[in-house]
mmCIF file of C-alpha atoms and ligand atoms in Angstrom:
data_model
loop_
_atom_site.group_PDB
_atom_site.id
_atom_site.type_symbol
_atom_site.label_atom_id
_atom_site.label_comp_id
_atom_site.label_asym_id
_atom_site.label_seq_id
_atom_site.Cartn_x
_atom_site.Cartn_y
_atom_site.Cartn_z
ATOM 1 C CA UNK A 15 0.000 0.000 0.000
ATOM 2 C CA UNK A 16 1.249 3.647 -1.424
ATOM 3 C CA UNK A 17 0.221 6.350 1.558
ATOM 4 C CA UNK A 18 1.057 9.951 1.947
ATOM 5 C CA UNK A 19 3.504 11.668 4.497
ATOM 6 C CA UNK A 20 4.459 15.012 4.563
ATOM 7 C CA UNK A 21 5.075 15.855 1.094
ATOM 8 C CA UNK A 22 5.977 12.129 -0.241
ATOM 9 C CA UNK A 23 4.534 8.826 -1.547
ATOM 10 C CA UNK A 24 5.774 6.470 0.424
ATOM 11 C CA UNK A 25 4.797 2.475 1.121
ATOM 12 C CA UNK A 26 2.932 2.097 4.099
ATOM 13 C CA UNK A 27 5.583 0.275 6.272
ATOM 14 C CA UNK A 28 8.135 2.774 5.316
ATOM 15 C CA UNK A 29 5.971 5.964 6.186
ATOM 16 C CA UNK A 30 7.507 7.677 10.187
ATOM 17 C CA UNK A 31 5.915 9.582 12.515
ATOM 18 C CA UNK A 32 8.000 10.842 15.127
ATOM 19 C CA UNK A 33 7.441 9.640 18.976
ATOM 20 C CA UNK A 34 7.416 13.883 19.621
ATOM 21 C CA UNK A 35 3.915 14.248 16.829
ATOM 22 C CA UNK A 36 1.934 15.750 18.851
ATOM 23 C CA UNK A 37 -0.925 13.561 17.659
ATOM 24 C CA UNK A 38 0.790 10.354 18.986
ATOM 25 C CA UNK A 39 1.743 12.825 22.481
ATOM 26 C CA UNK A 40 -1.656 14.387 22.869
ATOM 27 C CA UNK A 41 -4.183 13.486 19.732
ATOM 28 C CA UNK A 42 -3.433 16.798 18.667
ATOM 29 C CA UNK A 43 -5.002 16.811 15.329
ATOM 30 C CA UNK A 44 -7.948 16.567 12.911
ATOM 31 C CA UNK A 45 -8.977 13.400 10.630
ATOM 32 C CA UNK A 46 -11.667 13.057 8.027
ATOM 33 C CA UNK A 47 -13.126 10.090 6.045
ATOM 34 C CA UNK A 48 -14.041 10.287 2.899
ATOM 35 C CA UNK A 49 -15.891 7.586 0.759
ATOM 36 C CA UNK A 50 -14.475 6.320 -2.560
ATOM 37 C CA UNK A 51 -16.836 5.206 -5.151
ATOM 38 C CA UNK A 52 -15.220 3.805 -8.585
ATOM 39 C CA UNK A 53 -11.811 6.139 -8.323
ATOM 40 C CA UNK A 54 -14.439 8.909 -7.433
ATOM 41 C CA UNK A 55 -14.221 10.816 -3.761
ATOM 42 C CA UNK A 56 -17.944 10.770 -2.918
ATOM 43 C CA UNK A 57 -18.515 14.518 -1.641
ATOM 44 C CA UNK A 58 -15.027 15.875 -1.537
ATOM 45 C CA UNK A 59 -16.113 19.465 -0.972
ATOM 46 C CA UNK A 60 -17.962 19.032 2.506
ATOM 47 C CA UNK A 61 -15.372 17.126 3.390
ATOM 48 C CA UNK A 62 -13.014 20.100 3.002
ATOM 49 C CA UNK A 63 -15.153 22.190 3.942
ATOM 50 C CA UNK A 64 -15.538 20.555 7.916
ATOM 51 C CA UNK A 65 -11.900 19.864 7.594
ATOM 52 C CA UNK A 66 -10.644 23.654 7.097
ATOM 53 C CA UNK A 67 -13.144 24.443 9.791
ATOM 54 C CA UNK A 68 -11.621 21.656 12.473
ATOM 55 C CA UNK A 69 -8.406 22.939 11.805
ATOM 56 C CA UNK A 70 -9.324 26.632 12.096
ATOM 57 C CA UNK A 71 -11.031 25.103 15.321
ATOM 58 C CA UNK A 72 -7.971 23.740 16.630
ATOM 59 C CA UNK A 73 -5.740 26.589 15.574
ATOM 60 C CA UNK A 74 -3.435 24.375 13.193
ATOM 61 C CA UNK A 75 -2.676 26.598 10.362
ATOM 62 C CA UNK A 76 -1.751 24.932 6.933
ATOM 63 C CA UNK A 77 -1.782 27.062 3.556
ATOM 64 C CA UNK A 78 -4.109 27.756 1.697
ATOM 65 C CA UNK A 79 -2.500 25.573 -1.194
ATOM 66 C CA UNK A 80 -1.268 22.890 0.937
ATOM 67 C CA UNK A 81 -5.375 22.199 1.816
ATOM 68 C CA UNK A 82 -6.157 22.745 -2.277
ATOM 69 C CA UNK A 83 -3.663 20.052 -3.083
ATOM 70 C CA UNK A 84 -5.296 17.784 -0.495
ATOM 71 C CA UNK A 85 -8.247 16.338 -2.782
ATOM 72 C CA UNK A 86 -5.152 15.665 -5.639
ATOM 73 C CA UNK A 87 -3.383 13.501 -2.995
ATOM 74 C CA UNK A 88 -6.376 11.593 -2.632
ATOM 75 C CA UNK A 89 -7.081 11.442 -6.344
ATOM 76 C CA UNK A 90 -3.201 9.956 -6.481
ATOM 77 C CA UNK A 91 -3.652 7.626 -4.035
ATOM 78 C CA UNK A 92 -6.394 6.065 -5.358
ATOM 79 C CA UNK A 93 -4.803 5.786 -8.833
ATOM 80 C CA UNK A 94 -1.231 4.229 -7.457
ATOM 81 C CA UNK A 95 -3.259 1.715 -4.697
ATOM 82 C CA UNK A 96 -5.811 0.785 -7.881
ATOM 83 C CA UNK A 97 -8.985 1.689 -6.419
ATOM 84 C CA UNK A 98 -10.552 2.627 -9.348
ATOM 85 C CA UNK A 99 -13.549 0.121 -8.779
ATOM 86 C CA UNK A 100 -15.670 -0.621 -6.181
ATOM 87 C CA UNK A 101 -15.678 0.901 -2.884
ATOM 88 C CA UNK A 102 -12.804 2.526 -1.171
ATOM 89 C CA UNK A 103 -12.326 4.844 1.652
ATOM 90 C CA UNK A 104 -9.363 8.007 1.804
ATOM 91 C CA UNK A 105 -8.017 8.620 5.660
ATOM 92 C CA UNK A 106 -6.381 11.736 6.311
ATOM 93 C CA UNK A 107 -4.925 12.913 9.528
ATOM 94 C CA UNK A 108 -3.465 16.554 10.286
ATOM 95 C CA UNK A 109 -1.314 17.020 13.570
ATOM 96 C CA UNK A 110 0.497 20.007 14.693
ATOM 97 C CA UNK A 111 3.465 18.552 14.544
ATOM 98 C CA UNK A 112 6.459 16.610 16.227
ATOM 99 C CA UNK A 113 8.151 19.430 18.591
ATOM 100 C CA UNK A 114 9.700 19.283 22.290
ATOM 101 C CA UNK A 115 6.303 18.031 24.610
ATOM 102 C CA UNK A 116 5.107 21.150 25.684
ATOM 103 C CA UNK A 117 1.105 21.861 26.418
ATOM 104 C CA UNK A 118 1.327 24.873 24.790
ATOM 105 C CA UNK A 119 1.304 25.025 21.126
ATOM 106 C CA UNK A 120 4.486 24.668 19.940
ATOM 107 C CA UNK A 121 7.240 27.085 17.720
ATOM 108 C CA UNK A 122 4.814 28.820 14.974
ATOM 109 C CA UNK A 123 7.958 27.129 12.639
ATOM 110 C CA UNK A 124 6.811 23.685 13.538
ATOM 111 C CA UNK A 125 5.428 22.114 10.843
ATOM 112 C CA UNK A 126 2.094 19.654 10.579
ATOM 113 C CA UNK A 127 1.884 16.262 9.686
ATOM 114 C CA UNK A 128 -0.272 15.322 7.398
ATOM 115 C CA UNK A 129 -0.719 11.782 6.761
ATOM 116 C CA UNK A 130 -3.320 10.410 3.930
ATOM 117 C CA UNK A 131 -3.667 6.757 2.899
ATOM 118 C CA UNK A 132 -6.335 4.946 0.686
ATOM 119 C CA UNK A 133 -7.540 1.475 1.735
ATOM 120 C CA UNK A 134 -10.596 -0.971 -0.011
ATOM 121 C CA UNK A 135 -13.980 -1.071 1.751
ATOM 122 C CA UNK A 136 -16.673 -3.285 1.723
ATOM 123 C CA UNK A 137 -20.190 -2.025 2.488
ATOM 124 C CA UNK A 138 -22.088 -4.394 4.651
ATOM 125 C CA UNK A 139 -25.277 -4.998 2.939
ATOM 126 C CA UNK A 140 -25.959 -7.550 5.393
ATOM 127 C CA UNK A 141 -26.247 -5.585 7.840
ATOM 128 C CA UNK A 142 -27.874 -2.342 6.188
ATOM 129 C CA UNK A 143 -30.875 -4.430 5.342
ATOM 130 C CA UNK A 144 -30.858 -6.682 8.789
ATOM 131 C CA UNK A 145 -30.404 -3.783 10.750
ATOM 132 C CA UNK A 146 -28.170 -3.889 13.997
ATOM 133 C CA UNK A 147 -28.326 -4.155 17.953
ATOM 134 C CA UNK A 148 -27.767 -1.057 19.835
ATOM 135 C CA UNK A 149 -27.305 -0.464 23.899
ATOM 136 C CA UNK A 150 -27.384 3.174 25.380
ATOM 137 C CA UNK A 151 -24.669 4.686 26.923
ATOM 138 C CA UNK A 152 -23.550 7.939 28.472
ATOM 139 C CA UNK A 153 -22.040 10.345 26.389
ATOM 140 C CA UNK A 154 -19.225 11.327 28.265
ATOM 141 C CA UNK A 155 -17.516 13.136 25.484
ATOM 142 C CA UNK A 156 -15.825 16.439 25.840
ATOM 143 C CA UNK A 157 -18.163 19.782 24.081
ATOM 144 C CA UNK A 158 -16.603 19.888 20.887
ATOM 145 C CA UNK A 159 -17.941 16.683 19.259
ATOM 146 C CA UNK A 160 -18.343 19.103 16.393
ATOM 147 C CA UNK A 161 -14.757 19.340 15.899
ATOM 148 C CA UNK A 162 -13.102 15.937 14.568
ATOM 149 C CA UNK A 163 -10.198 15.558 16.227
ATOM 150 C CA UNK A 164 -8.143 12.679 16.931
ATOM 151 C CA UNK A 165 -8.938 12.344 20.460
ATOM 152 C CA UNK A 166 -11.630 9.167 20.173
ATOM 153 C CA UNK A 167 -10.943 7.095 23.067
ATOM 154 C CA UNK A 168 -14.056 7.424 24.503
ATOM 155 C CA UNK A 169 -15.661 6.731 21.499
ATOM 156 C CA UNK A 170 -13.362 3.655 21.587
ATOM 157 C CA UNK A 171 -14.242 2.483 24.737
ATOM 158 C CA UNK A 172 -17.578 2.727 23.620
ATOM 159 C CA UNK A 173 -17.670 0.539 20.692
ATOM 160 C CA UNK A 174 -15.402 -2.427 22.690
ATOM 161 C CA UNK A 175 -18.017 -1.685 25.561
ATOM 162 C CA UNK A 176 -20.737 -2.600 22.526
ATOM 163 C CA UNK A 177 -19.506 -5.009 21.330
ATOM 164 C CA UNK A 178 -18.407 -7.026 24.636
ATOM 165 C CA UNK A 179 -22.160 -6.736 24.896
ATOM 166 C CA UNK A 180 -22.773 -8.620 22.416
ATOM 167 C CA UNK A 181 -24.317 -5.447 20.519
ATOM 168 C CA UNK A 182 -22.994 -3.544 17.268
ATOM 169 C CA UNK A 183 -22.818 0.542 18.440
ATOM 170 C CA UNK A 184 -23.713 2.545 21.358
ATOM 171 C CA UNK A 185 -26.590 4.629 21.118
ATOM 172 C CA UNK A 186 -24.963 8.277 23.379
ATOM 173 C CA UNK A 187 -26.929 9.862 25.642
ATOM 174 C CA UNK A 188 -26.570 13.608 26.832
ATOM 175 C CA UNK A 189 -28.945 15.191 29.215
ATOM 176 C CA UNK A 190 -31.464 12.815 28.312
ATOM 177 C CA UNK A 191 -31.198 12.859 25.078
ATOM 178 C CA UNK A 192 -29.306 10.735 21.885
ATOM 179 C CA UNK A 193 -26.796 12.345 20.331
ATOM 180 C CA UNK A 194 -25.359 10.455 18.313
ATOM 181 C CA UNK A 195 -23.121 6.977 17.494
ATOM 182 C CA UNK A 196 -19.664 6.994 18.316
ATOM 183 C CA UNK A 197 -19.083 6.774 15.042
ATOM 184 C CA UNK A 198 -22.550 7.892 13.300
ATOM 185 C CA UNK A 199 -25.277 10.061 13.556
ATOM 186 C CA UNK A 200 -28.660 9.059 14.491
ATOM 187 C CA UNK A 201 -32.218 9.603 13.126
ATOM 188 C CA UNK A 202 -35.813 8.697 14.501
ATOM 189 C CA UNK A 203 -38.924 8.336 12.628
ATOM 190 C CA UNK A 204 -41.630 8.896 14.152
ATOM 191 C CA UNK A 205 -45.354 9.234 12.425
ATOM 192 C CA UNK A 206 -43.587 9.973 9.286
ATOM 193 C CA UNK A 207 -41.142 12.403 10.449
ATOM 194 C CA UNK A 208 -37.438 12.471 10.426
ATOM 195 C CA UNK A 209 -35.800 13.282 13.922
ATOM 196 C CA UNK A 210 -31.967 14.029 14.308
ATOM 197 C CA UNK A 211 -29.919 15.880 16.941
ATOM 198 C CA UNK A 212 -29.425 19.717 15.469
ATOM 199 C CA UNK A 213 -26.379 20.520 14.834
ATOM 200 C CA UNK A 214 -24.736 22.137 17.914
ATOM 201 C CA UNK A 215 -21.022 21.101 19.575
ATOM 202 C CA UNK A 216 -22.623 17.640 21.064
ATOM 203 C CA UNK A 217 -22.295 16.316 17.540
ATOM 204 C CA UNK A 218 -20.263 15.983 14.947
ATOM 205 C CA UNK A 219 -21.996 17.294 11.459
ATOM 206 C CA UNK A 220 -22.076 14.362 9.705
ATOM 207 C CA UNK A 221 -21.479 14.470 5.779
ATOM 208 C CA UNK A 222 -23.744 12.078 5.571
ATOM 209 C CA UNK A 223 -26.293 13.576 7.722
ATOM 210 C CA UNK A 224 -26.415 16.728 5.937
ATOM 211 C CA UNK A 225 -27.203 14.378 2.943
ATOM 212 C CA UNK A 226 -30.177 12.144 4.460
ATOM 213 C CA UNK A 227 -31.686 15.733 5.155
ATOM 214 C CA UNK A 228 -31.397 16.612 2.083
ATOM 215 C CA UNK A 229 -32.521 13.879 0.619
ATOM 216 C CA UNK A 230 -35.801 14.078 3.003
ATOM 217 C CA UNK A 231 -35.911 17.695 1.937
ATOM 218 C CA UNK A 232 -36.301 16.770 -1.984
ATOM 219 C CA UNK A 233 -38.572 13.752 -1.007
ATOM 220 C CA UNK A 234 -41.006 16.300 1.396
ATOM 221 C CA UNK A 235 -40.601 14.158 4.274
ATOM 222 C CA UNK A 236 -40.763 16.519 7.092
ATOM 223 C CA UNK A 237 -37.508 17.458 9.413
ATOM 224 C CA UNK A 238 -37.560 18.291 13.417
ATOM 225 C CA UNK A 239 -34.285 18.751 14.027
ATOM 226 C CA UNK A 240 -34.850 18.034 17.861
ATOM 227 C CA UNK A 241 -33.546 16.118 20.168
ATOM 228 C CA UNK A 242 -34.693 12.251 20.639
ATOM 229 C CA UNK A 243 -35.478 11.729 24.449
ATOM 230 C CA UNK A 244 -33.754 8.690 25.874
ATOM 231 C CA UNK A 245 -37.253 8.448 27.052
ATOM 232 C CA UNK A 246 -38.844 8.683 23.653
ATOM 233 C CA UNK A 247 -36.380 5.900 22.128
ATOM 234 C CA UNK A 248 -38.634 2.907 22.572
ATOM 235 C CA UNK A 249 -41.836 4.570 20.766
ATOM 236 C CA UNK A 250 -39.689 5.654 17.370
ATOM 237 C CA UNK A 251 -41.001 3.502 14.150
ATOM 238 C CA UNK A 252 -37.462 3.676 12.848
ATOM 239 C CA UNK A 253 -34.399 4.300 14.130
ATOM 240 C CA UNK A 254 -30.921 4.477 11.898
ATOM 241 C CA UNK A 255 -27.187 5.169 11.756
ATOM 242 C CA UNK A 256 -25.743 7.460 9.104
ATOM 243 C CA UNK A 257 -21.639 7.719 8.175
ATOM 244 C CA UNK A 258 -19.011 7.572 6.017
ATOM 245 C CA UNK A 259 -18.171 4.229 6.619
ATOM 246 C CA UNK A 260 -22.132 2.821 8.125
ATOM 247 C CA UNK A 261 -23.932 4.351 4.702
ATOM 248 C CA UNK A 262 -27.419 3.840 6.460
ATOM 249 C CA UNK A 263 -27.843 1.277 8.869
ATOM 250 C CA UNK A 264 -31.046 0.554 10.400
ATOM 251 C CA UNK A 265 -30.785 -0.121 14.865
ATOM 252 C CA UNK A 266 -33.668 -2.748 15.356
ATOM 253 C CA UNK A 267 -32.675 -3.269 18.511
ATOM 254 C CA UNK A 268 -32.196 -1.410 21.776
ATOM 255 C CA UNK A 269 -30.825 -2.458 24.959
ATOM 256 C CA UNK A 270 -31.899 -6.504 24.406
ATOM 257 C CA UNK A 271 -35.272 -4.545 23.319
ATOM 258 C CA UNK A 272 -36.397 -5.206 19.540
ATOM 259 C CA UNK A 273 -37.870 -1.868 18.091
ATOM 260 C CA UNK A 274 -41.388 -2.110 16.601
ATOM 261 C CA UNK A 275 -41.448 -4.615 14.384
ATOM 262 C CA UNK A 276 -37.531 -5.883 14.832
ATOM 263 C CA UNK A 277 -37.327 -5.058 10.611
ATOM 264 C CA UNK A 278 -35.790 -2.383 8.833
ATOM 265 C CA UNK A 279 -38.140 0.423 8.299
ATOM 266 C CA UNK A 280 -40.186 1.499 5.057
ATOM 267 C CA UNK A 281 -38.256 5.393 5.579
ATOM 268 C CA UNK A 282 -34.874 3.893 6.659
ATOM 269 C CA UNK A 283 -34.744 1.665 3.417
ATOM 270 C CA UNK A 284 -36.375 4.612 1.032
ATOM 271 C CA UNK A 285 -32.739 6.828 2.073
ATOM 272 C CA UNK A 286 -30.887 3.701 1.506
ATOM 273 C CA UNK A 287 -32.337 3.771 -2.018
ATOM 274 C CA UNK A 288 -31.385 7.783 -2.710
ATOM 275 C CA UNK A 289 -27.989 6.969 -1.064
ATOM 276 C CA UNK A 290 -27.015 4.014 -3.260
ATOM 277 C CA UNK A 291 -28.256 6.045 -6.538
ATOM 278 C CA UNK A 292 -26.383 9.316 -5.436
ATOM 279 C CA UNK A 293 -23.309 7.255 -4.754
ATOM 280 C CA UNK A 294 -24.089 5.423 -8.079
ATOM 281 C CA UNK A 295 -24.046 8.902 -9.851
ATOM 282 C CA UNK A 296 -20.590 10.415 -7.711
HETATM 283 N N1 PDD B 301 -16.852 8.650 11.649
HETATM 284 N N2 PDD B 301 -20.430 11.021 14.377
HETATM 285 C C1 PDD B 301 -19.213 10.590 14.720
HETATM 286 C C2 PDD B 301 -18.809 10.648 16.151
HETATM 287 C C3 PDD B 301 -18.334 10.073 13.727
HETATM 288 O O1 PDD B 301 -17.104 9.669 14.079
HETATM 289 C C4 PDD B 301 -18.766 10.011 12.388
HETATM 290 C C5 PDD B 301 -17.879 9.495 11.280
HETATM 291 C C6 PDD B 301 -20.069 10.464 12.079
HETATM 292 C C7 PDD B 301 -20.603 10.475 10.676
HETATM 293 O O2 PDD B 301 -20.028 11.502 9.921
HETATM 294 P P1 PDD B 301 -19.845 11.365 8.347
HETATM 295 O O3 PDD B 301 -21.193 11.143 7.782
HETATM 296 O O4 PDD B 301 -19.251 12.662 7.955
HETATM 297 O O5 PDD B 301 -18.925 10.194 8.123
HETATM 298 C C8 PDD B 301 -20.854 10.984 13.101
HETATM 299 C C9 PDD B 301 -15.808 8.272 10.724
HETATM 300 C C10 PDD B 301 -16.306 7.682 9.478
HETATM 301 C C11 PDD B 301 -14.790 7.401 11.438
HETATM 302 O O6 PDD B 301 -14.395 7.788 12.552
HETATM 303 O O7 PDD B 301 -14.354 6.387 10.911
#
């Protein structure tokens, strides 16, 4: 596998980090995922977009043309790891930069890493059209879940504590309320209308999300951008996932507790429909 370090095409195992990158030292940095249809990046530009915006967030200044060269890279990559067909995925990481461990930022001279590499993917239809098991679970995240930054341990810890329970994801709850995935956002339907989280720091805005809305938009399926109560979980007709790397999965179960009917949802499959042809035309 080809990757990207710093300026270079490099094979994987020969691409070095230094033990001082601040991203190893304190997950100083900002990542993005971005899906890979046939050799095509499946929408680049909100991906740059919420990338210039994380950075600007964390105060990690890169050039203007360093962050236009970015969707090139990717476009590279996928040619030299032949990913031209089927599904792929592009990583990219930005830290501030290897320097003496200090908490404060370090010399403005420092430079960033930034660190791309392209890898295969396979959707798992399996489980977009048997849907998955879910448990709750405090969201004890810090208040920037808007930014994406490296720092995901407790979105980690989450998904081991899922699965060691014998469930897929944990469903986050803040203040009574879900959030999100710890590695998706979540929507309810609920008498034919689409619930999500609005977009504040508890969340991260999902590219993906921003699409399923609108896609409901175009489709007149009506939007309340307001918080699901933990307490409201049980009575949603559908519940799903939405990411980068989930596409639309539907959660049919909740805490050992089958939702409804235990089946994937009319709504839920209908924007797993739009998704497929929208990917289909990237
Ligand atoms: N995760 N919420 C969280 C906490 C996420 O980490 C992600 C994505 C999403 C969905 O965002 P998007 O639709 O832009 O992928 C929501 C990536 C894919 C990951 O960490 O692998």
């Amino acid at each position: 596998m080809v990757v990207y370090l710093n300026g270079e095409f490099v094979k994987k195992a020969d691409a070095k980090v230094s033990v001082d990158d601040r991203g190893f030292v304190f997950g100083d940095g900002i990542y993005e995922v971005i899906r890979v249809v046939d050799g095509h990046l499946f929408l680049p530009d909100p991906h740059m977009k919420r990338l210039a915006i994380g950075l600007d967030g964390l105060a990690i200044r890169i050039t203007g043309s360093m962050l236009d060269s970015i969707i090139p890279i990717a476009e590279e990559l996928i040619e030299k790891n032949e990913l031209t067909s089927g599904h792929a995925t592009i990583y990219l990481q930005i830290t501030r930069g290897h320097a003496v461990r200090t908490h404060e930022f370090p010399p403005i001279d420092t430079k960033v890493t930034i660190y791309m590499s392209a890898a295969a993917f396979t959707p798992n239809l399996g489980i977009q059209e048997q849907g998955v098991a879910a448990i709750t679970m405090a969201d004890i995240r810090w208040t920037r879940c808007d930014l994406k930054t490296v720092n995901l341990l407790p979105n980690v810890l989450a998904k081991q504590r899922a699965l060691d329970a014998g469930v897929f994801t944990a469903i986050f709850i803040r203040d009574g309320a879900v959030t999100e995935g710890q590695n998706s956002n979540i929507f309810g339907v609920k008498n034919g209308v689409l619930r999500t989280y609005p977009l504040t720091n508890y969340i991260l805005p999902g590219i993906t999300r921003a699409l399923v809305l609108e896609m409901a938009d175009k489709e007149d399926i009506p939007i309340d951008q307001s918080p699901i109560l933990e307490s409201e979980l049980m009575e949603m007709d559908e519940l799903f996932l939405s990411g980068t790397t989930t596409d639309i999965q539907p959660i049919v179960t909740i805490n050992r507790s089958s939702l409804g009917t235990g089946l994937r949802g009319e709504v839920t499959e209908r924007f797993q429909e739009l998704l497929r042809r929208k990917m289909a035309k990237a």
